[in-house]
C-alpha positions as semicolon CSV with decimal commas, in nm:
position;residue;x (nm);y (nm);z (nm)
1;X;-25,497;-3,828;12,307
2;X;-25,472;-3,552;12,027
3;X;-25,240;-3,522;11,766
4;X;-25,117;-3,190;11,924
5;X;-25,022;-3,354;12,270
6;X;-24,840;-3,660;12,052
7;X;-24,613;-3,454;11,827
8;X;-24,385;-3,275;12,122
9;X;-24,376;-3,655;12,292
10;X;-24,217;-3,760;11,948
11;X;-24,009;-3,490;11,856
12;X;-23,846;-3,526;12,225
13;X;-23,786;-3,874;12,150
14;X;-23,613;-3,802;11,799
15;X;-23,378;-3,549;11,983
16;X;-23,291;-3,818;12,242
17;X;-23,201;-4,044;12,010
18;X;-23,013;-3,812;11,775
19;X;-22,799;-3,705;12,078
20;X;-22,750;-4,088;12,169
21;X;-22,595;-4,179;11,827
22;X;-22,386;-3,881;11,826
23;X;-22,243;-4,000;12,174
24;X;-22,215;-4,349;12,059
25;X;-22,015;-4,239;11,769
26;X;-21,751;-4,044;11,968
27;X;-21,723;-4,332;12,228
28;X;-21,633;-4,577;11,918
29;X;-21,379;-4,321;11,799
30;X;-21,222;-4,343;12,152
31;X;-21,211;-4,709;12,214
32;X;-21,058;-4,729;11,866
33;X;-20,758;-4,466;11,962
34;X;-20,727;-4,656;12,277
35;X;-20,710;-4,976;12,107
36;X;-20,434;-4,839;11,861
37;X;-20,232;-4,705;12,163
38;X;-20,243;-5,038;12,348
39;X;-20,105;-5,211;12,037
40;X;-19,810;-4,961;12,044
41;X;-19,741;-5,047;12,387
42;X;-19,764;-5,448;12,323
43;X;-19,507;-5,393;12,031
44;X;-19,271;-5,161;12,270
45;X;-19,288;-5,416;12,523
46;X;-19,245;-5,730;12,289
47;X;-18,944;-5,624;12,135
48;X;-18,763;-5,915;12,315
49;X;-19,018;-6,170;12,158
50;X;-18,985;-6,337;11,841
51;X;-19,022;-6,084;11,558
52;X;-19,227;-6,158;11,278
53;X;-19,304;-5,952;10,993
54;X;-19,563;-5,659;11,002
55;X;-19,858;-5,712;10,801
56;X;-19,991;-5,395;10,744
57;X;-20,151;-5,089;10,880
58;X;-20,411;-5,092;11,154
59;X;-20,730;-5,167;11,058
60;X;-21,043;-5,100;11,263
61;X;-21,367;-5,237;11,184
62;X;-21,703;-5,106;11,355
63;X;-22,047;-5,277;11,324
64;X;-22,259;-5,073;11,101
65;X;-22,523;-5,071;11,371
66;X;-22,307;-4,781;11,512
67;X;-22,387;-4,537;11,233
68;X;-22,707;-4,684;11,071
69;X;-23,064;-4,806;11,119
70;X;-23,150;-4,784;11,488
71;X;-23,493;-4,839;11,546
72;X;-23,653;-4,551;11,726
73;X;-23,813;-4,635;12,049
74;X;-24,181;-4,685;12,067
75;X;-24,377;-4,524;12,310
76;X;-24,406;-4,675;12,619
77;X;-24,055;-4,870;12,584
78;X;-23,853;-4,777;12,884
79;X;-23,500;-4,598;12,853
80;X;-23,306;-4,874;12,999
81;X;-23,356;-5,105;12,662
82;X;-23,171;-4,797;12,490
83;X;-22,887;-4,859;12,686
84;X;-22,920;-5,241;12,655
85;X;-22,899;-5,142;12,286
86;X;-22,590;-4,931;12,302
87;X;-22,382;-5,177;12,478
88;X;-22,453;-5,433;12,213
89;X;-22,428;-5,171;11,896
90;X;-22,082;-5,004;12,025
91;X;-21,878;-5,289;11,994
92;X;-21,558;-5,233;11,806
93;X;-21,353;-5,509;11,633
94;X;-20,989;-5,455;11,616
95;X;-20,750;-5,630;11,395
96;X;-20,408;-5,605;11,561
97;X;-20,120;-5,588;11,324
98;X;-19,829;-5,857;11,393
99;X;-19,574;-5,734;11,631
100;X;-19,275;-5,622;11,458
101;X;-18,898;-5,520;11,640
102;X;-18,760;-5,385;11,303
103;X;-18,877;-5,155;11,037
104;X;-19,151;-5,280;10,767
105;X;-18,978;-5,463;10,481
106;X;-18,685;-5,558;10,645
107;X;-18,598;-5,968;10,730
108;X;-18,467;-6,085;11,078
109;X;-18,218;-6,380;11,122
110;X;-18,356;-6,686;11,270
111;X;-18,086;-6,661;11,546
112;X;-18,182;-6,314;11,666
113;X;-18,350;-6,432;11,962
114;X;-18,061;-6,675;12,053
115;X;-17,823;-6,410;12,035
116;X;-17,978;-6,179;12,238
117;X;-17,993;-6,445;12,505
118;X;-17,613;-6,522;12,456
119;X;-17,521;-6,148;12,497
120;X;-17,702;-6,159;12,837
121;X;-17,551;-6,504;12,952
122;X;-17,232;-6,377;12,857
123;X;-17,247;-6,024;13,085
124;X;-17,169;-6,190;13,408
125;X;-16,860;-6,333;13,295
126;X;-16,740;-6,022;13,138
127;X;-16,809;-5,843;13,456
128;X;-16,643;-6,112;13,673
129;X;-16,339;-6,068;13,410
130;X;-16,325;-5,651;13,484
131;X;-16,349;-5,739;13,851
132;X;-16,030;-5,954;13,883
133;X;-15,848;-5,703;13,632
134;X;-15,949;-5,415;13,905
135;X;-15,830;-5,631;14,192
136;X;-15,486;-5,682;14,021
137;X;-15,456;-5,330;13,976
138;X;-15,553;-5,244;14,344
139;X;-15,281;-5,234;14,595
140;X;-15,279;-5,462;14,856
141;X;-15,333;-5,374;15,230
142;X;-14,961;-5,327;15,288
143;X;-14,931;-5,117;15,037
144;X;-15,225;-4,882;15,103
145;X;-15,109;-4,876;15,457
146;X;-14,742;-4,782;15,390
147;X;-14,819;-4,562;15,089
148;X;-14,654;-4,251;15,290
149;X;-14,316;-4,459;15,284
150;X;-14,326;-4,595;14,912
151;X;-14,395;-4,193;14,825
152;X;-14,039;-4,156;14,932
153;X;-13,843;-4,452;14,865
154;X;-14,057;-4,621;14,598
155;X;-14,081;-4,293;14,389
156;X;-13,726;-4,238;14,462
157;X;-13,601;-4,504;14,191
158;X;-13,853;-4,376;13,884
159;X;-13,679;-4,258;13,597
160;X;-13,355;-4,281;13,736
161;X;-13,041;-4,444;13,516
162;X;-12,696;-4,389;13,640
163;X;-12,552;-4,470;13,986
164;X;-12,384;-4,182;14,165
165;X;-12,254;-4,072;14,539
166;X;-12,535;-3,811;14,498
167;X;-12,798;-4,066;14,443
168;X;-12,677;-4,280;14,728
169;X;-12,665;-3,979;14,977
170;X;-13,026;-3,919;14,900
171;X;-13,105;-4,277;14,963
172;X;-12,946;-4,257;15,278
173;X;-13,143;-3,956;15,362
174;X;-13,504;-4,095;15,267
175;X;-13,410;-4,454;15,482
176;X;-13,356;-4,180;15,776
177;X;-13,687;-4,019;15,725
178;X;-13,874;-4,345;15,697
179;X;-13,749;-4,410;16,077
180;X;-13,511;-4,693;15,975
181;X;-13,265;-4,607;16,211
182;X;-12,911;-4,472;16,193
183;X;-12,747;-4,825;16,269
184;X;-12,981;-5,009;15,984
185;X;-12,918;-4,720;15,744
186;X;-12,553;-4,738;15,762
187;X;-12,569;-5,105;15,731
188;X;-12,736;-5,071;15,421
189;X;-12,587;-4,797;15,238
190;X;-12,216;-4,962;15,322
191;X;-12,336;-5,292;15,164
192;X;-12,493;-5,118;14,874
193;X;-12,167;-4,869;14,793
194;X;-11,939;-5,230;14,840
195;X;-12,173;-5,381;14,554
196;X;-12,131;-5,060;14,334
197;X;-11,763;-5,045;14,371
198;X;-11,740;-5,407;14,248
199;X;-11,945;-5,317;13,950
200;X;-12,229;-5,542;14,016
201;X;-12,482;-5,243;14,035
202;X;-12,527;-5,080;13,717
203;X;-12,835;-4,862;13,722
204;X;-13,113;-4,770;13,948
205;X;-13,343;-5,077;13,864
206;X;-13,043;-5,320;14,000
207;X;-13,009;-5,102;14,273
208;X;-13,352;-5,121;14,401
209;X;-13,356;-5,497;14,361
210;X;-13,050;-5,525;14,554
211;X;-13,196;-5,275;14,839
212;X;-13,518;-5,511;14,825
213;X;-13,283;-5,831;14,904
214;X;-13,118;-5,651;15,170
215;X;-13,442;-5,522;15,372
216;X;-13,578;-5,880;15,305
217;X;-13,319;-6,022;15,473
218;X;-13,341;-5,809;15,755
219;X;-13,690;-5,892;15,856
220;X;-13,735;-6,237;15,736
221;X;-13,627;-6,390;16,060
222;X;-13,911;-6,193;16,271
223;X;-14,184;-6,353;16,043
224;X;-14,296;-6,623;16,284
225;X;-14,680;-6,633;16,303
226;X;-14,838;-6,693;16,649
227;X;-14,894;-7,034;16,739
228;X;-15,157;-7,095;17,045
229;X;-15,173;-7,433;17,029
230;X;-15,019;-7,684;17,304
231;X;-15,143;-7,500;17,580
232;X;-15,495;-7,475;17,726
233;X;-15,547;-7,224;17,828
234;X;-15,293;-7,051;17,606
235;X;-15,209;-6,707;17,830
236;X;-15,159;-6,414;17,607
237;X;-15,041;-6,103;17,802
238;X;-15,076;-5,764;17,635
239;X;-14,834;-5,509;17,747
240;X;-14,757;-5,155;17,617
241;X;-14,768;-4,759;17,671
242;X;-15,045;-4,577;17,687
243;X;-15,243;-4,503;17,368
244;X;-15,100;-4,756;17,141
245;X;-15,411;-4,956;17,110
246;X;-15,393;-5,257;17,319
247;X;-15,721;-5,309;17,392
248;X;-15,833;-5,276;16,996
249;X;-15,582;-5,525;16,937
250;X;-15,722;-5,751;17,176
251;X;-16,063;-5,712;17,035
252;X;-15,937;-5,811;16,696
253;X;-15,718;-6,076;16,794
254;X;-16,025;-6,230;16,955
255;X;-16,235;-6,215;16,688
256;X;-15,920;-6,369;16,484
257;X;-15,914;-6,681;16,722
258;X;-16,276;-6,724;16,691
259;X;-16,249;-6,731;16,311
260;X;-16,014;-7,037;16,383
261;X;-16,272;-7,222;16,578
262;X;-16,109;-7,162;16,927
263;X;-16,280;-7,042;17,252
264;X;-16,167;-6,719;17,392
265;X;-16,201;-6,535;17,738
266;X;-16,096;-6,188;17,783
267;X;-15,913;-6,035;18,129
268;X;-16,003;-5,678;18,188
269;X;-15,661;-5,598;18,369
270;X;-15,647;-5,222;18,267
271;X;-15,808;-5,119;18,571
272;X;-15,652;-4,797;18,610
273;X;-15,786;-4,606;18,318
274;X;-16,117;-4,450;18,297
275;X;-16,385;-4,655;18,132
276;X;-16,084;-4,915;18,017
277;X;-16,303;-5,221;18,148
278;X;-16,625;-5,131;18,004
279;X;-16,470;-5,083;17,643
280;X;-16,294;-5,420;17,687
281;X;-16,649;-5,536;17,766
282;X;-16,800;-5,384;17,470
283;X;-16,561;-5,593;17,259
284;X;-16,665;-5,912;17,465
285;X;-17,022;-5,822;17,392
286;X;-16,939;-5,754;17,018
287;X;-16,769;-6,097;16,974
288;X;-16,978;-6,271;17,189
289;X;-16,652;-6,358;17,441
290;X;-16,688;-6,381;17,822
291;X;-16,472;-6,104;18,027
292;X;-16,348;-6,142;18,354
293;X;-16,364;-5,776;18,522
294;X;-16,386;-5,617;18,827
295;X;-16,439;-5,250;18,934
296;X;-16,218;-4,948;18,852
297;X;-15,879;-4,942;19,078
298;X;-15,924;-5,313;19,161
299;X;-15,576;-5,498;19,190
300;X;-15,486;-5,595;18,807
301;X;-15,304;-5,911;18,944
302;X;-15,572;-6,031;19,122
303;X;-15,815;-6,000;18,833
304;X;-15,604;-6,148;18,576
305;X;-15,569;-6,462;18,826
306;X;-15,908;-6,464;18,847
307;X;-15,957;-6,500;18,487
308;X;-15,678;-6,778;18,423
309;X;-15,843;-6,980;18,704
310;X;-16,190;-6,963;18,533
311;X;-16,033;-7,019;18,200
312;X;-15,901;-7,344;18,334
313;X;-16,256;-7,461;18,452
314;X;-16,418;-7,393;18,153
315;X;-16,127;-7,554;17,914
316;X;-16,110;-7,224;17,729
317;X;-15,816;-7,246;17,439
318;X;-15,699;-6,881;17,467
319;X;-15,698;-6,616;17,737
320;X;-15,642;-6,260;17,636
321;X;-15,527;-6,037;17,942
322;X;-15,534;-5,673;17,898
323;X;-15,307;-5,445;18,118
324;X;-15,287;-5,094;18,195
325;X;-15,075;-4,862;17,965
326;X;-14,783;-4,762;18,146
327;X;-14,465;-4,545;18,069
328;X;-14,159;-4,710;18,034
329;X;-13,969;-4,483;18,232
330;X;-14,159;-4,530;18,524
331;X;-13,995;-4,796;18,740
332;X;-14,270;-4,864;19,014
333;X;-14,552;-4,908;18,697
334;X;-14,286;-5,171;18,580
335;X;-14,267;-5,372;18,885
336;X;-14,666;-5,415;18,894
337;X;-14,638;-5,579;18,553
338;X;-14,360;-5,813;18,741
339;X;-14,617;-5,884;18,974
340;X;-14,879;-5,975;18,745
341;X;-14,674;-6,195;18,579
342;X;-14,545;-6,376;18,907
343;X;-14,910;-6,435;19,008
344;X;-14,992;-6,596;18,672
345;X;-14,734;-6,841;18,713
346;X;-14,879;-6,961;19,073
347;X;-15,158;-7,128;18,855
348;X;-14,911;-7,219;18,567
349;X;-14,592;-7,200;18,576
350;X;-14,530;-7,163;18,187
351;X;-14,797;-6,860;18,208
352;X;-14,803;-6,615;18,042
353;X;-14,712;-6,849;17,711
354;X;-14,701;-6,515;17,518
355;X;-14,630;-6,157;17,600
356;X;-14,725;-5,941;17,290
357;X;-14,573;-5,570;17,330
358;X;-14,777;-5,328;17,123
359;X;-14,609;-5,061;16,943
360;X;-14,724;-4,752;16,795
361;X;-14,521;-4,736;16,461
362;X;-14,575;-4,348;16,462
363;X;-14,317;-4,328;16,762
364;X;-14,036;-4,399;16,548
365;X;-13,706;-4,469;16,731
366;X;-13,896;-4,414;17,043
367;X;-14,016;-4,771;16,973
368;X;-13,671;-4,905;17,028
369;X;-13,672;-4,764;17,388
370;X;-13,991;-4,926;17,489
371;X;-13,880;-5,266;17,319
372;X;-13,569;-5,245;17,580
373;X;-13,775;-5,170;17,867
374;X;-14,050;-5,409;17,838
375;X;-13,820;-5,689;17,749
376;X;-13,603;-5,635;18,056
377;X;-13,932;-5,647;18,290
378;X;-14,156;-5,936;18,146
379;X;-13,927;-6,070;17,874
380;X;-14,090;-5,968;17,529
381;X;-14,207;-6,274;17,307
382;X;-14,369;-6,121;17,032
383;X;-14,441;-5,755;16,863
384;X;-14,763;-5,594;16,718
385;X;-14,678;-5,260;16,508
386;X;-15,013;-5,076;16,468
387;X;-15,125;-4,742;16,331
388;X;-14,944;-4,820;15,984
389;X;-15,195;-4,647;15,797
390;X;-15,157;-4,294;15,993
391;X;-14,855;-4,090;15,984
392;X;-14,606;-4,360;16,072
393;X;-14,307;-4,466;15,829
394;X;-14,235;-4,847;15,828
395;X;-13,884;-4,853;15,873
396;X;-13,890;-4,912;16,227
397;X;-14,000;-5,246;16,180
398;X;-13,637;-5,306;16,020
399;X;-13,473;-5,124;16,313
400;X;-13,646;-5,369;16,543
401;X;-13,570;-5,672;16,347
402;X;-13,201;-5,583;16,333
403;X;-13,136;-5,481;16,711
404;X;-13,373;-5,744;16,911
405;X;-13,460;-6,029;16,666
406;X;-13,816;-6,084;16,824
407;X;-14,108;-6,208;16,595
408;X;-14,314;-5,944;16,465
409;X;-14,653;-6,132;16,492
410;X;-14,900;-5,873;16,345
411;X;-14,913;-5,531;16,201
412;X;-15,224;-5,271;16,202
413;X;-15,307;-5,146;15,858
414;X;-15,619;-5,005;15,968
415;X;-15,924;-4,950;16,197
416;X;-16,110;-5,240;16,073
417;X;-16,154;-5,565;16,224
418;X;-15,975;-5,720;15,921
419;X;-15,705;-5,455;15,925
420;X;-15,499;-5,637;16,205
421;X;-15,275;-5,862;15,942
422;X;-15,043;-6,170;16,028
423;X;-14,684;-5,980;15,942
424;X;-14,556;-6,119;15,581
425;X;-14,183;-6,025;15,502
426;X;-14,256;-6,009;15,128
427;X;-14,533;-5,829;15,113
428;X;-14,393;-5,538;15,370
429;X;-14,080;-5,476;15,166
430;X;-14,265;-5,482;14,867
431;X;-14,488;-5,240;14,978
432;X;-14,220;-5,022;15,121
433;X;-14,052;-4,990;14,784
434;X;-14,359;-4,999;14,596
435;X;-14,388;-4,697;14,341
436;X;-14,794;-4,706;14,290
C-alpha cells in the first residue's frame, strides 16, 4: 500500500481519537456534577441522622487517563476496543464530605438526636390535651339543641346586677315565649318574687341560681329511664299524631336496645300512611331487625297481634309496635287505637307494657292537649319529646311535667341515630339557662 493511501487513514483515526477525548472530558464533568448534587440531597435527607462536623469542600478526583496518554489505535484494531478503553478510563472517584446538619465550624451537642425524638414523642400527648380542652369548651348535646331557648333565658342574666319589678316582668315574658305555659310561669314568678321580698335574692346571679333550682324541682320527678327487663317480650306501643317522628324514633330505639345486647322485633302497625311500612322495613334492614308487616290498608290490630305472637315464639326481648298517626281530635281514630290495645291483651294481659307518646316540641302548648287525649284513650306511660333542635322551645317539658307527672323517657336532639338521648333533668335545665 502506498504512503498516499496510508496518510488519509491515519489522519481519520487521529480525528476520531480527538473527538473521543473531548467527549470523554465532557462526560467526566457531568458525572462529577451529578455526584455533587447527590451528595447535597443526601445531606438534606440525612439532617435527622446523627450530625458530624463537615470535613471540607467537595473533592473530585479523576484518573489521569482521562486527559493524557491514550494509545492511539493501531491499524486493524476494532473500534469496540476504544469503547472498552473509554469505560475504564472514565471512572470518576468522588470523595464525599461528611454530612452536616449545621453550618461548618459550629458544634452540635450530643443530645441533639435524643431531643429531637423526645419532641416527636411528646407531640401526641400535647394533641390529646388540646382535644380534651376543646371538648370541655364545647356545649353538650342538650345545650346545642336548646340553643334557641338559652339565647333568651341564658343571655338574660348577663351583665345584670339589681333585681327590680321590670326585671321580673321581663323574665316572665321570656318564660312564656319558651313555651313554659301560663300556669307554670305564674308559679315560678310568684315563688321568685316571694324570695326577693324576703331579701333572699339580692342580684341577678342569685336569681339565676334560684330559677335553676325551681326548674330542676319541676322536671326531676319525670327523670325515669325506661326499663324493658322483666317481661319477654317487652311490648312497646308507640303512638302520636301525624308527623311527630314516630317511625324514626322507633328505628333509633331499636338500635339503642341492640347496643344493650337485646333482641328486637318491629311491627309495622301504620298501615294507613303511604310508604310507612316500607320506611319501617328500611329501618329494620339497617339495624338487621325482623319486621312483621302486611300490605298497606290492612288491619293494624291484626298486624300487631301477629307480631306479638311471633315475638313470643322466637323469644324476642323487645317488640316495638308502630301505629298510624292520628289527630287527637278524631274520636273514631282514637277508638281504633283502643282496639289495638285490646287485641294485644288477648295474648298478654299486661301488654302493652309501655305506651310511649311521641310529641313534637315545636307544637308548644298543643302538646298538652295531645297528651290529655292519648292518655285518656290508651293510658300513656312515657313521653318522647322530639325535634328540640329545630324551632322548638324547651319550656314545654316543664309544662308537661308539672301537669301530668308522666316520665319523660327520651328527647330528640337531632337527626342522627345517637341524637335520641335519655332525658336527664340536670343537663336539660343547664342547657335551658346556658349563656353560651
